[in-house]
Structure formats: structure tokens, C-alpha cells
Coordinates of C-alpha atoms in Angstrom, one line a residue:
M1 CA 140.6 25.4 -40.1
S2 CA 138.1 23.4 -43.1
L3 CA 138.9 24.7 -46.6
R4 CA 135.3 23.4 -47.6
K5 CA 133.0 25.8 -48.8
R6 CA 130.4 26.9 -46.7
I7 CA 127.0 26.8 -48.1
A8 CA 123.9 28.1 -46.2
V9 CA 120.7 26.5 -47.0
V10 CA 117.1 28.2 -46.1
G11 CA 114.5 25.7 -45.0
G12 CA 114.7 22.1 -44.0
G13 CA 111.8 21.3 -45.9
A14 CA 111.9 18.4 -48.8
S15 CA 114.3 21.2 -51.0
G16 CA 116.5 21.8 -48.0
L17 CA 117.1 18.0 -47.1
T18 CA 118.2 17.2 -50.0
A19 CA 120.2 20.3 -50.4
I20 CA 122.2 19.4 -47.5
K21 CA 123.0 15.9 -48.6
C22 CA 124.1 17.3 -51.9
C23 CA 126.3 19.4 -50.3
L24 CA 127.9 16.6 -48.4
D25 CA 128.0 14.4 -51.6
E26 CA 130.3 17.3 -53.3
D27 CA 132.1 17.8 -49.8
L28 CA 130.7 21.2 -48.9
D29 CA 129.7 22.3 -45.6
P30 CA 126.3 23.2 -45.3
V31 CA 124.3 25.0 -42.5
C32 CA 121.0 24.8 -42.8
F33 CA 118.6 27.2 -41.4
E34 CA 115.2 26.3 -40.1
R35 CA 112.6 28.8 -38.6
S36 CA 110.8 25.8 -36.8
D37 CA 111.5 22.9 -34.6
Q38 CA 111.1 20.5 -36.8
L39 CA 112.3 19.3 -40.2
G40 CA 109.7 19.0 -42.8
G41 CA 108.5 22.4 -44.4
L42 CA 105.3 22.3 -46.3
W43 CA 104.9 18.3 -45.0
L44 CA 104.9 19.1 -41.2
F45 CA 101.2 19.7 -40.3
R46 CA 101.2 22.2 -37.8
P47 CA 97.6 21.7 -35.8
G48 CA 98.0 25.0 -33.4
G49 CA 97.9 26.9 -36.6
K50 CA 100.5 28.4 -38.6
Q51 CA 102.1 31.8 -39.7
D52 CA 102.3 33.6 -42.7
G53 CA 105.4 32.7 -44.6
E54 CA 104.9 29.2 -43.1
G55 CA 102.9 26.7 -45.6
T56 CA 101.4 23.7 -44.4
V57 CA 99.5 20.7 -45.8
M58 CA 95.7 19.7 -44.3
R59 CA 95.6 17.1 -41.7
S60 CA 94.2 14.8 -44.0
T61 CA 96.3 15.7 -47.3
V62 CA 97.6 13.1 -49.2
I63 CA 100.4 13.4 -51.6
D64 CA 98.8 12.9 -55.4
T65 CA 102.3 11.5 -56.9
S66 CA 103.0 8.3 -56.3
K67 CA 105.9 7.0 -54.1
E68 CA 108.4 5.4 -56.7
M69 CA 108.0 8.9 -58.5
M70 CA 108.4 11.3 -55.7
C71 CA 111.2 9.5 -53.9
W72 CA 114.6 10.8 -53.9
S73 CA 117.3 9.3 -56.2
D74 CA 119.1 7.1 -54.0
F75 CA 116.4 6.6 -51.3
P76 CA 113.5 4.6 -52.5
V77 CA 110.3 4.7 -50.6
P78 CA 110.0 1.2 -48.2
D79 CA 107.8 -1.2 -50.0
D80 CA 105.2 -1.9 -48.0
H81 CA 104.2 2.0 -47.8
P82 CA 101.3 2.9 -49.6
N83 CA 101.4 4.2 -52.9
F84 CA 100.3 7.4 -52.5
M85 CA 101.0 8.5 -48.8
H86 CA 99.2 10.4 -46.2
N87 CA 101.2 13.3 -44.9
T88 CA 102.1 11.5 -42.3
Y89 CA 104.1 8.9 -44.2
V90 CA 105.6 11.3 -46.0
L91 CA 107.3 13.3 -43.0
K92 CA 108.3 9.6 -41.8
Y93 CA 110.2 9.2 -44.9
F94 CA 112.0 13.0 -44.5
H95 CA 113.4 11.5 -41.1
M96 CA 114.5 8.2 -42.5
Y97 CA 116.2 9.8 -45.0
A98 CA 118.0 12.5 -42.7
E99 CA 118.5 9.9 -40.2
T100 CA 120.4 7.8 -43.0
F101 CA 122.4 10.5 -44.3
G102 CA 123.3 12.0 -41.1
L103 CA 121.6 15.5 -42.1
L104 CA 120.4 16.6 -38.8
K105 CA 123.4 17.6 -37.4
Y106 CA 123.3 20.4 -40.3
I107 CA 120.1 21.7 -39.2
K108 CA 119.7 24.7 -36.9
F109 CA 116.6 24.9 -35.6
R110 CA 114.2 27.6 -34.5
H111 CA 116.5 29.7 -36.8
A112 CA 115.2 32.5 -38.4
I113 CA 116.8 33.9 -42.2
I114 CA 116.3 38.1 -42.0
K115 CA 118.7 38.9 -44.9
V116 CA 120.7 37.4 -47.6
K117 CA 122.7 40.0 -49.8
P118 CA 125.8 39.7 -51.3
A119 CA 129.0 40.5 -49.3
R120 CA 130.8 43.5 -49.9
D121 CA 133.3 42.4 -52.1
F122 CA 131.0 40.0 -53.9
Q123 CA 132.3 40.9 -57.2
T124 CA 135.8 39.1 -56.3
S125 CA 134.7 36.4 -53.5
G126 CA 131.1 35.6 -54.7
Q127 CA 130.3 35.4 -51.1
W128 CA 127.0 36.4 -49.5
E129 CA 126.2 37.9 -46.2
V130 CA 123.8 36.0 -44.0
Q131 CA 121.6 37.7 -41.2
Y132 CA 119.6 35.3 -39.1
K133 CA 117.5 35.1 -35.6
D134 CA 118.1 32.8 -33.1
L135 CA 114.7 32.4 -31.9
E136 CA 115.3 30.9 -29.0
K137 CA 117.7 33.4 -27.7
D138 CA 116.1 36.0 -29.4
Q139 CA 119.4 37.1 -30.4
E140 CA 120.5 38.3 -34.4
Y141 CA 124.0 37.3 -35.7
T142 CA 125.7 38.0 -39.1
E143 CA 127.8 35.3 -41.0
I144 CA 129.5 35.1 -44.5
F145 CA 128.9 31.9 -46.7
D146 CA 130.5 30.7 -50.0
A147 CA 127.0 29.9 -51.7
V148 CA 123.3 30.4 -50.6
F149 CA 120.6 27.5 -51.3
C150 CA 116.9 29.4 -50.9
C151 CA 114.7 26.2 -50.1
T152 CA 111.8 28.3 -49.0
G153 CA 109.2 27.2 -52.1
H154 CA 106.4 28.9 -53.4
H155 CA 103.2 28.2 -50.6
T156 CA 104.0 31.1 -48.0
T157 CA 102.4 34.2 -48.9
K158 CA 98.6 33.9 -48.9
N159 CA 97.4 35.7 -52.4
Q160 CA 93.7 37.3 -51.1
P161 CA 91.7 39.0 -53.8
K162 CA 88.9 41.6 -53.0
F163 CA 85.6 41.2 -54.0
P164 CA 82.9 44.0 -53.9
G165 CA 80.9 44.3 -51.0
Q166 CA 83.2 42.2 -49.0
E167 CA 83.7 44.5 -46.5
K168 CA 79.8 44.4 -45.5
F169 CA 80.2 40.4 -45.1
Q170 CA 78.7 39.2 -41.5
G171 CA 80.2 35.8 -42.0
K172 CA 84.1 34.9 -41.4
I173 CA 86.4 34.9 -44.7
V174 CA 89.9 32.7 -44.6
H175 CA 92.1 31.6 -46.9
S176 CA 92.9 27.7 -47.5
H177 CA 96.3 28.4 -46.2
D178 CA 94.6 28.8 -42.9
Y179 CA 92.2 25.4 -42.8
S180 CA 93.5 22.4 -40.8
D181 CA 90.5 20.2 -41.1
E182 CA 86.8 20.2 -40.9
R183 CA 86.1 20.1 -37.3
G184 CA 83.6 23.3 -36.7
Y185 CA 82.1 23.4 -40.0
E186 CA 79.8 20.7 -39.4
G187 CA 76.2 21.7 -40.5
K188 CA 77.4 25.1 -42.2
R189 CA 77.1 26.4 -45.4
V190 CA 80.2 27.2 -46.9
V191 CA 81.6 28.9 -50.1
V192 CA 84.8 27.3 -51.4
V193 CA 86.8 30.0 -54.3
G194 CA 89.2 28.3 -56.6
V195 CA 89.2 24.6 -58.1
G196 CA 93.1 24.4 -57.4
N197 CA 94.1 20.7 -56.0
S198 CA 93.7 23.1 -52.3
G199 CA 90.3 23.8 -53.3
N200 CA 89.5 20.6 -54.5
D201 CA 90.6 18.9 -50.9
V202 CA 88.7 21.4 -49.1
A203 CA 85.6 21.3 -50.9
S204 CA 85.9 17.5 -51.0
E205 CA 86.3 17.1 -47.1
L206 CA 84.0 19.4 -45.9
G207 CA 81.6 17.6 -48.5
K208 CA 81.3 15.1 -45.9
V209 CA 80.2 17.9 -42.9
A210 CA 78.9 20.8 -43.8
D211 CA 75.1 21.6 -44.5
K212 CA 76.4 22.7 -48.3
V213 CA 79.6 23.6 -50.3
F214 CA 79.0 26.2 -53.1
F215 CA 82.4 25.3 -55.3
S216 CA 83.0 28.7 -57.0
T217 CA 85.4 28.6 -60.1
R218 CA 85.6 31.4 -63.1
R219 CA 86.8 28.9 -65.5
G220 CA 86.2 25.1 -64.7
M221 CA 88.9 22.5 -64.6
W222 CA 89.9 19.3 -65.8
V223 CA 90.1 16.5 -62.7
M224 CA 92.3 13.7 -63.0
S225 CA 92.0 10.3 -60.9
L226 CA 94.4 9.2 -58.6
A227 CA 94.1 6.1 -60.1
D228 CA 94.5 5.0 -63.7
K229 CA 94.7 1.6 -65.9
D230 CA 94.3 -1.6 -63.3
G231 CA 94.0 1.0 -61.0
L232 CA 97.5 1.9 -61.0
P233 CA 99.1 5.2 -59.8
W234 CA 98.6 7.7 -62.4
D235 CA 102.0 8.7 -62.4
I236 CA 103.6 5.0 -62.9
V237 CA 101.1 4.4 -66.0
Q238 CA 101.5 7.8 -68.0
T239 CA 105.3 9.0 -67.0
R240 CA 107.1 7.0 -69.4
R241 CA 109.7 7.8 -71.9
L242 CA 108.5 5.6 -74.8
T243 CA 105.1 7.1 -74.2
N244 CA 106.0 10.8 -73.9
W245 CA 108.4 10.3 -77.0
L246 CA 105.1 9.0 -79.3
K247 CA 102.7 11.4 -78.1
S248 CA 105.3 14.2 -78.6
W249 CA 104.7 13.2 -82.6
L250 CA 100.8 14.2 -82.0
P251 CA 99.0 17.6 -82.8
F252 CA 98.6 19.2 -79.3
S253 CA 94.7 18.9 -79.4
W254 CA 95.1 15.2 -80.5
R255 CA 97.0 14.7 -76.7
C256 CA 94.3 16.8 -75.2
T257 CA 91.4 15.1 -77.0
M258 CA 92.6 11.3 -75.8
V259 CA 93.3 12.2 -72.2
E260 CA 90.0 14.7 -72.2
N261 CA 88.0 11.5 -73.6
D262 CA 89.4 9.3 -71.0
I263 CA 88.8 10.7 -68.1
N264 CA 85.1 12.0 -69.2
K265 CA 84.3 8.4 -69.1
R266 CA 85.2 8.4 -65.4
F267 CA 82.6 11.4 -65.0
N268 CA 80.9 13.8 -67.7
H269 CA 82.7 16.9 -66.9
E270 CA 80.0 18.8 -69.0
L271 CA 77.4 17.1 -67.1
F272 CA 78.8 18.1 -63.7
G273 CA 79.4 21.7 -64.3
L274 CA 83.4 21.6 -64.5
K275 CA 84.5 21.4 -68.2
P276 CA 86.6 24.5 -68.9
K277 CA 86.8 26.1 -72.2
H278 CA 91.0 25.4 -72.1
R279 CA 91.9 22.2 -72.9
I280 CA 93.5 19.6 -70.2
F281 CA 97.1 20.8 -71.0
S282 CA 96.4 24.1 -70.7
Q283 CA 96.1 24.0 -66.7
H284 CA 98.0 22.5 -63.8
L285 CA 97.4 18.9 -63.0
T286 CA 94.4 18.6 -61.0
V287 CA 94.0 15.3 -59.1
N288 CA 90.9 14.2 -57.0
D289 CA 88.7 11.3 -56.7
T290 CA 86.4 12.3 -54.3
L291 CA 84.9 15.5 -55.6
P292 CA 82.5 13.8 -58.1
V293 CA 80.9 11.7 -55.3
R294 CA 80.5 14.9 -53.4
I295 CA 78.3 16.4 -56.2
L296 CA 76.3 13.5 -57.1
C297 CA 75.3 13.5 -53.4
G298 CA 74.2 17.2 -53.6
K299 CA 77.0 18.0 -51.2
V300 CA 79.0 20.1 -53.3
V301 CA 77.5 22.3 -56.3
M302 CA 79.6 24.1 -58.7
K303 CA 79.1 27.7 -58.8
T304 CA 80.3 30.5 -61.5
N305 CA 82.7 33.0 -60.2
I306 CA 82.2 35.0 -57.5
A307 CA 80.3 38.7 -58.3
G308 CA 80.0 40.0 -55.1
F309 CA 79.1 39.9 -51.4
T310 CA 75.7 40.8 -49.5
K311 CA 75.5 40.8 -45.7
T312 CA 74.9 37.5 -45.8
G313 CA 75.5 36.1 -48.4
V314 CA 77.3 35.8 -51.7
K315 CA 76.2 36.7 -55.3
F316 CA 77.4 35.1 -58.4
D317 CA 78.3 36.4 -61.9
D318 CA 75.6 34.2 -63.2
G319 CA 72.7 36.3 -61.4
T320 CA 72.4 33.3 -58.5
V321 CA 72.6 34.3 -55.0
E322 CA 73.4 32.0 -52.2
D323 CA 72.0 33.4 -49.1
D324 CA 72.9 32.6 -45.1
I325 CA 77.0 31.6 -45.9
D326 CA 78.6 31.1 -42.8
L327 CA 81.8 31.0 -44.0
V328 CA 84.5 31.7 -47.6
I329 CA 87.6 30.0 -47.9
L330 CA 89.6 31.1 -50.5
A331 CA 91.7 28.6 -52.0
T332 CA 93.3 31.8 -54.2
G333 CA 96.9 30.5 -54.3
Y334 CA 100.1 32.2 -53.3
N335 CA 101.8 35.2 -54.3
Y336 CA 105.8 33.8 -55.0
G337 CA 108.4 35.6 -53.5
F338 CA 111.8 35.6 -51.1
P339 CA 111.4 38.6 -49.1
Y340 CA 114.5 37.8 -47.3
V341 CA 116.9 38.1 -50.3
D342 CA 117.9 41.5 -51.4
E343 CA 116.0 43.2 -54.6
S344 CA 119.1 43.5 -56.5
V345 CA 119.3 39.8 -56.9
I346 CA 115.5 38.7 -57.5
K347 CA 112.8 40.6 -58.0
I348 CA 108.9 38.8 -58.5
E349 CA 105.8 40.9 -60.0
K350 CA 103.0 39.1 -61.0
N351 CA 104.6 35.5 -60.2
V352 CA 107.2 35.7 -62.7
I353 CA 110.0 34.2 -61.5
N354 CA 113.1 35.2 -63.9
L355 CA 115.4 32.3 -63.5
Y356 CA 117.6 30.6 -65.8
E357 CA 116.4 27.1 -65.7
Y358 CA 114.0 28.0 -62.7
V359 CA 117.3 28.2 -60.8
W360 CA 120.0 30.9 -61.6
P361 CA 119.1 34.8 -61.2
L362 CA 121.2 36.7 -64.1
T363 CA 121.4 39.9 -61.9
I364 CA 124.7 38.7 -60.3
T365 CA 128.3 38.1 -61.5
H366 CA 129.2 34.6 -60.0
P367 CA 126.4 32.0 -59.6
T368 CA 126.6 31.3 -56.1
I369 CA 122.8 31.4 -55.0
A370 CA 120.3 28.9 -56.1
F371 CA 116.6 29.1 -55.7
I372 CA 115.4 25.4 -55.7
G373 CA 111.9 23.7 -55.9
C374 CA 110.4 27.4 -58.0
I375 CA 108.3 25.2 -60.1
Q376 CA 105.1 23.3 -60.9
P377 CA 105.7 20.3 -62.8
D378 CA 103.2 17.7 -63.6
G379 CA 104.9 15.3 -61.8
S380 CA 106.9 15.1 -58.1
L381 CA 108.7 18.0 -57.3
F382 CA 111.0 16.1 -54.8
P383 CA 113.2 14.8 -57.5
C384 CA 113.2 17.7 -59.6
A385 CA 114.0 19.8 -56.5
E386 CA 117.3 17.2 -56.0
L387 CA 118.7 17.6 -59.5
Q388 CA 118.1 21.3 -58.9
C389 CA 120.5 20.8 -55.9
R390 CA 123.0 18.4 -57.5
W391 CA 123.4 20.7 -60.4
A392 CA 123.9 23.9 -57.9
T393 CA 126.3 22.1 -55.6
R394 CA 128.8 21.2 -58.7
M395 CA 127.9 24.9 -59.8
F396 CA 129.3 26.0 -56.2
K397 CA 132.5 23.8 -56.6
G398 CA 133.5 24.9 -60.3
L399 CA 132.4 21.9 -61.8
C400 CA 129.7 23.2 -63.9
K401 CA 129.5 26.7 -66.1
L402 CA 126.5 28.2 -67.1
P403 CA 126.2 29.5 -70.8
S404 CA 126.1 33.0 -71.5
K405 CA 123.9 35.9 -70.4
D406 CA 122.7 36.3 -74.0
A407 CA 121.7 32.1 -74.4
M408 CA 120.5 32.3 -70.9
L409 CA 118.0 35.2 -71.8
A410 CA 116.8 33.7 -75.1
D411 CA 116.3 30.3 -73.2
M412 CA 114.9 32.0 -70.7
Q413 CA 112.4 33.7 -73.3
R414 CA 111.8 30.3 -75.4
K415 CA 110.4 29.0 -72.3
H416 CA 108.0 32.0 -71.6
D417 CA 106.8 31.9 -75.1
V418 CA 105.9 28.3 -75.0
M419 CA 104.0 28.8 -71.5
A420 CA 102.3 31.8 -72.3
K421 CA 101.1 30.1 -75.8
R422 CA 99.8 26.7 -74.2
Y423 CA 98.4 27.5 -71.1
V424 CA 95.6 30.1 -69.4
Q425 CA 97.1 33.4 -68.5
T426 CA 96.7 33.4 -64.5
Q427 CA 99.4 34.2 -62.1
R428 CA 99.1 30.3 -61.2
H429 CA 100.9 29.1 -64.5
T430 CA 104.1 30.7 -64.7
I431 CA 106.4 27.9 -63.7
E432 CA 104.9 25.1 -65.0
V433 CA 107.0 22.3 -66.4
D434 CA 107.0 19.0 -67.9
W435 CA 108.2 16.2 -65.8
I436 CA 110.2 14.6 -68.2
L437 CA 111.8 17.1 -70.2
Y438 CA 112.5 19.6 -67.2
M439 CA 114.4 16.4 -65.3
D440 CA 116.5 15.6 -68.9
E441 CA 117.2 19.0 -69.2
L442 CA 118.8 19.3 -65.6
A443 CA 120.3 15.7 -66.1
R444 CA 122.0 17.2 -69.2
H445 CA 123.8 19.5 -66.7
V446 CA 125.0 17.5 -64.4
G447 CA 125.8 15.2 -66.6
C448 CA 123.6 12.2 -65.4
K449 CA 121.1 11.7 -68.1
P450 CA 120.7 8.2 -68.9
N451 CA 122.1 7.0 -72.7
L452 CA 119.8 5.2 -73.9
V453 CA 121.9 3.9 -76.6
K454 CA 124.7 2.9 -74.4
L455 CA 122.4 0.9 -72.2
F456 CA 121.2 -1.2 -75.0
L457 CA 124.1 -2.1 -76.0
T458 CA 125.9 -2.9 -72.7
D459 CA 122.3 -3.8 -70.8
P460 CA 119.4 -4.2 -73.1
V461 CA 117.3 -5.5 -70.2
L462 CA 118.1 -2.6 -68.4
A463 CA 117.6 -0.1 -71.2
W464 CA 114.1 -1.6 -71.9
A465 CA 112.6 -1.0 -68.6
V466 CA 114.2 2.6 -68.9
L467 CA 112.5 3.5 -72.2
T468 CA 109.4 1.7 -71.6
G469 CA 109.2 1.3 -67.9
P470 CA 107.8 4.6 -65.5
C471 CA 110.7 7.1 -65.6
V472 CA 110.9 6.7 -62.0
P473 CA 114.1 8.8 -60.2
Y474 CA 116.7 6.5 -60.2
Q475 CA 117.5 6.3 -63.7
Y476 CA 119.2 9.3 -62.8
R477 CA 121.9 7.8 -60.6
L478 CA 123.1 5.0 -63.1
M479 CA 125.3 7.1 -64.7
G480 CA 127.4 10.4 -64.4
P481 CA 128.4 12.0 -61.0
K482 CA 127.8 10.4 -57.7
P483 CA 125.5 6.9 -59.3
W484 CA 124.1 4.7 -56.8
E485 CA 124.9 1.3 -57.4
G486 CA 121.6 0.2 -56.4
A487 CA 120.0 2.1 -59.3
R488 CA 119.5 -0.8 -61.5
E489 CA 118.0 -2.8 -59.3
A490 CA 115.9 -0.2 -58.4
I491 CA 114.6 0.6 -61.5
L492 CA 113.9 -3.1 -62.1
S493 CA 112.1 -3.8 -59.0
T494 CA 109.7 -0.6 -59.2
M495 CA 106.6 -2.6 -60.2
D496 CA 107.2 -4.8 -57.3
R497 CA 107.3 -2.2 -54.7
V498 CA 104.4 -0.8 -56.6
K499 CA 102.4 -4.0 -56.1
K500 CA 103.2 -4.7 -52.5
P501 CA 101.1 -2.9 -50.2
L502 CA 98.3 -3.8 -52.6
Q503 CA 98.9 -7.3 -51.9
T504 CA 97.6 -8.1 -48.7
R505 CA 95.1 -10.2 -50.0
I506 CA 96.1 -12.8 -52.7
P507 CA 92.5 -13.9 -53.9
A508 CA 92.5 -17.7 -54.5
G509 CA 93.3 -18.9 -58.3
C510 CA 94.7 -16.0 -58.9
S511 CA 97.7 -16.3 -62.1
K512 CA 100.1 -14.4 -63.0
R513 CA 101.0 -13.2 -66.5
S514 CA 104.1 -14.2 -67.6
G515 CA 106.9 -11.7 -67.4
F516 CA 108.7 -13.4 -70.9
G517 CA 105.2 -12.5 -72.5
R518 CA 105.3 -9.0 -71.6
F519 CA 108.8 -8.9 -72.9
F520 CA 108.0 -10.2 -76.2
S521 CA 105.0 -8.0 -77.1
M522 CA 107.1 -5.2 -75.8
M523 CA 109.8 -6.2 -77.9
V524 CA 107.8 -6.6 -81.0
L525 CA 106.3 -3.1 -80.6
L526 CA 109.8 -1.4 -80.7
V527 CA 110.5 -3.1 -83.4
A528 CA 107.3 -2.2 -85.4
I529 CA 108.3 1.1 -84.1
S530 CA 111.6 1.2 -85.4
A531 CA 110.5 0.1 -88.8
V532 CA 108.1 3.1 -89.0
M533 CA 110.7 5.4 -88.6
V534 CA 113.2 4.0 -90.9
K535 CA 110.2 3.8 -93.4
L536 CA 109.6 7.4 -93.1
Y537 CA 112.9 9.2 -92.6
Y538 CA 115.4 6.9 -94.1
P539 CA 114.0 5.3 -96.8
D540 CA 117.0 5.2 -98.7
R541 CA 118.8 3.1 -96.0
L542 CA 115.8 0.8 -95.7
S543 CA 116.4 0.0 -99.8
S544 CA 119.9 -0.2 -99.6
L545 CA 119.5 -2.9 -96.9
A546 CA 116.5 -4.6 -98.5
N547 CA 119.1 -5.2 -101.6
M548 CA 121.9 -6.1 -99.3
L549 CA 119.9 -8.9 -97.9
S550 CA 118.7 -10.1 -101.1
R551 CA 122.0 -10.8 -102.6

């Protein structure tokens, strides 16, 4: 009989897959329950429709974080894959990951979780009673597990607001959750409500085939492009340690102004009817490249918030009315929840999730249940979920401990206060995190945060790449538990993999910029920054150094 702890993993999507692997890395025995007949979760496109409780992408969905920033920390995406991958490529990557690390044999497909609750002897054992159903055999079972991973995400339960007169409307009203592609919408007059990433994608796609799309928003939005400086992926350019550190010294309003001015060069948000009252870093990141073109072509028309419905049309709160509307699509987000988990463990109201570090409930005495992926980072979720799982598996083994309950409550309150001060007050902005800061915070718990001082002393070339280059997930496999021997090479070759799928034709006479020139210019910049910091914060030491050198 195996003495390894048995871990239940609920969900076979991105978070569930990395939970299985992290269990195996720590010599735990995972059992994954996946209600569908395939892995993939949200990224498994279901052309035949989807059930409530199952999130899925649209047929055309392309991930809005680049392959180098969204990959798992010890498994780079193949270099010939596009930087922003279509959902079919993302799913292919999941399958490669599962096959490489032998994860499939731990997944029970067509098995749905009914209930997860503390076992009768939980106070002493910390174990869980898991009730599930084999959907093929139509039989229910109950088993005891030592710990549980909840990996079902937060894109499952639809949020569907009601508007005055909605019951009289003779057209069709659907949620974006039920939208698959543009087929069947040709020549229709459509209203899309909600300007998050889903709303942007739906409005932009329908703008190709519909007669007209009216895009309704209460507040407006800032829209970023997938492509940044030199056409490189936005997160490759912006998600860097040194850049983030330098920006952190600037007032919030200055940082917002810099980015707003930059994206307004692409298209003027005020002119296009998109500019909101809030600042760009007070909303969740919205990335879309085709919406401005659809507006320029007159196929998408920006409108204010819906005031109500008529029998055949929609009234907006600026007094305008659009008649002969065939369809309204509510891209109004989701209500977060884990209905299969006992309410004594977690209860969510108004999308506020009371979890320490967005992982651990404080309602129980043993940290043997972890909620994975309950965050909205300004970057890719996959590496965040992986670090959450690495931390959780070490917690399950007793290799880590949580702080005191008072310390955890204080940390949760601090994060809540910061979020309330920074973000627009909506149900959407309750689980926002800054990618590098949150990754580093998790890494400190795991013990794998890169030590830059140590790296500069032992491997300055690598240290420079970690400090000034893209903050790729491989950085969290350089040191600490379960390091990956390929991490150094993966970090140093990041830009090679970024460029590979772009270089299908090399124009004649093109020259490559010297790598030494780049290195020299960056070293000069670092020395200048160091000098300024020493001058500002250690003037006495600088004077002593000058006196010593003058002797």
C-alpha cells in the first residue's frame, strides 16, 4: 500500500495539469477529475455548445499573452510556434506538456465532482471527503483524500444583469459565454454589452459580418495593442524587472499618463468614444488590435450604457435609441464561485474571494485545500497558477507553514485596501494582481525567487538578463526547490524564440545589431542608475569613497 499522500485535483485545464505535475514533483499521488472527455478546460473549444459551469474560448480566440510569458517554467513553447497562439496551439501545448511529463494517466475523464467537504475527523487528519460521479456509468462514489486542489477557475458561472423592459424584447439575448463564432450573424444588427476582453473580441469579430454592431459601455476603456516597440509582443517589452522597478518610483498618475499618451498615438481614445474617466492602471488590461479598424469602417459604433429595451430595440442612457435590433450579447463577465465546495470552507459574495494570497481559506485549521487560478494578473495566469501549485504541494507535504491568522488577515486587508484605492469599483476588479510582484511573492513562499546579488557575483551575464530582460517564468527555476537545469539557457535564448516564427523571410542586406553594443549600452545605463541611487541615498559613503580614491 502506497504511503504517498493522495491529492484530489478538480479540473483538467491549465491549472489542473500543472497541479498534477507539481504533485508528481513532490512525490504525491494525484487523482484529477475532469467532467469532459478531453483535457484543456477553458482552452478546449467546444463547437457543439457548452454547459453552465464550463468555460470555453471562441473559435477564433488568440491568447493575449505571448508564448514566452505564458509557458510553464520548465517547459518552453516550441520556438517555431507563433508568439500569440491561437487556441488550437495552446491546446496542442497542453497536450505536449501532459505527454512529456506523463500526466494523462492521472486524469479521470468524464468524472464530475459533486461535493468536497472536510472529512469527519478533519480536525485531526486534515483530510477531505470527495463525492464524484462517473458520467459514463452514471454512478456516484465517495473517497477520502489527504488534500484537494480546486482548479476550476473563475470563467464558469455567467453574470447576467437585467434591464428595464427586457422581457418585452422580441429579439434574442445571450451571454458571450454562449457565443462561438460569427456564423449565423451575417447581416444582423447586434448590441454587445460590456467592454472587457470578451466583449472586445465579440464586437470586433461580428464587425466583419454583421450589418452593424453597437458596442455599449458604462465607463469606456483603454485598449492596448498586442504589438509594442518594434512590433514585439507587449509583455516581452513591458514585463521586465528593471523597467518595473524604475516605474515604481514614479507617482501613479505619471505612470498612467506615460502609457495613455503612448497608446493614444495608435488611436485617440477620446476621438473614438472610448476614453473613460478612470486611468489606465485602474482597470483590468484590455488588449485588442482590430476594434479601432472596425470603428473606422463604421461597422462598430460606440454607445453608452443600456437604459432599457423596447419591443424591437434598445434605449441608451444618453437618450438615443437603436431600433430593429436582432440580438443582444451580454459580455458582462462571471460570478466567481465553487459550488461543489462546502460553504463552511469558502463563501463568495459580490466576487470577493477571501483567500490568503488568493490560495488559502482561513476558515479551516489545516492548509490542505488550495484554490488555484483565482486571480486576474496583468500578464499570463499559467505561470502564476504553477507557482501557486508548487507552494501548495510543499504545504501539503509539511515543508512550508502559513503565517499566523492575524498576519494573514492583515495581508488580505492590505491587498483589499490597495485594490479598492486603485481600481474602478466593480465586481470585475476584486482579484487583480501585478504579475511580477505577485510571482515574486509566491516565489518567496516557495523559496525560488531569483537572488540577483548572488547571480551578479556568480553569473553576471545571466544576472543581467534576469534584471533587464523579459521576466520569463524560467527565472523561477534557477534556484530553490526543484530547479530546472535548462533554465539558464532558456532565459538567455528567450529573444531567439520570440524572433524565430517572424523570420520566415530575411530581407536582403539586413544587418544584425551587435550583441556587444547592446550589452555595453545597458551596462552604462546600470552604472548611471547605481550612481544616482548612491548619490541620493548614500551621500556620506560616496564622499568617503571619493576621499579614499584621492589619496
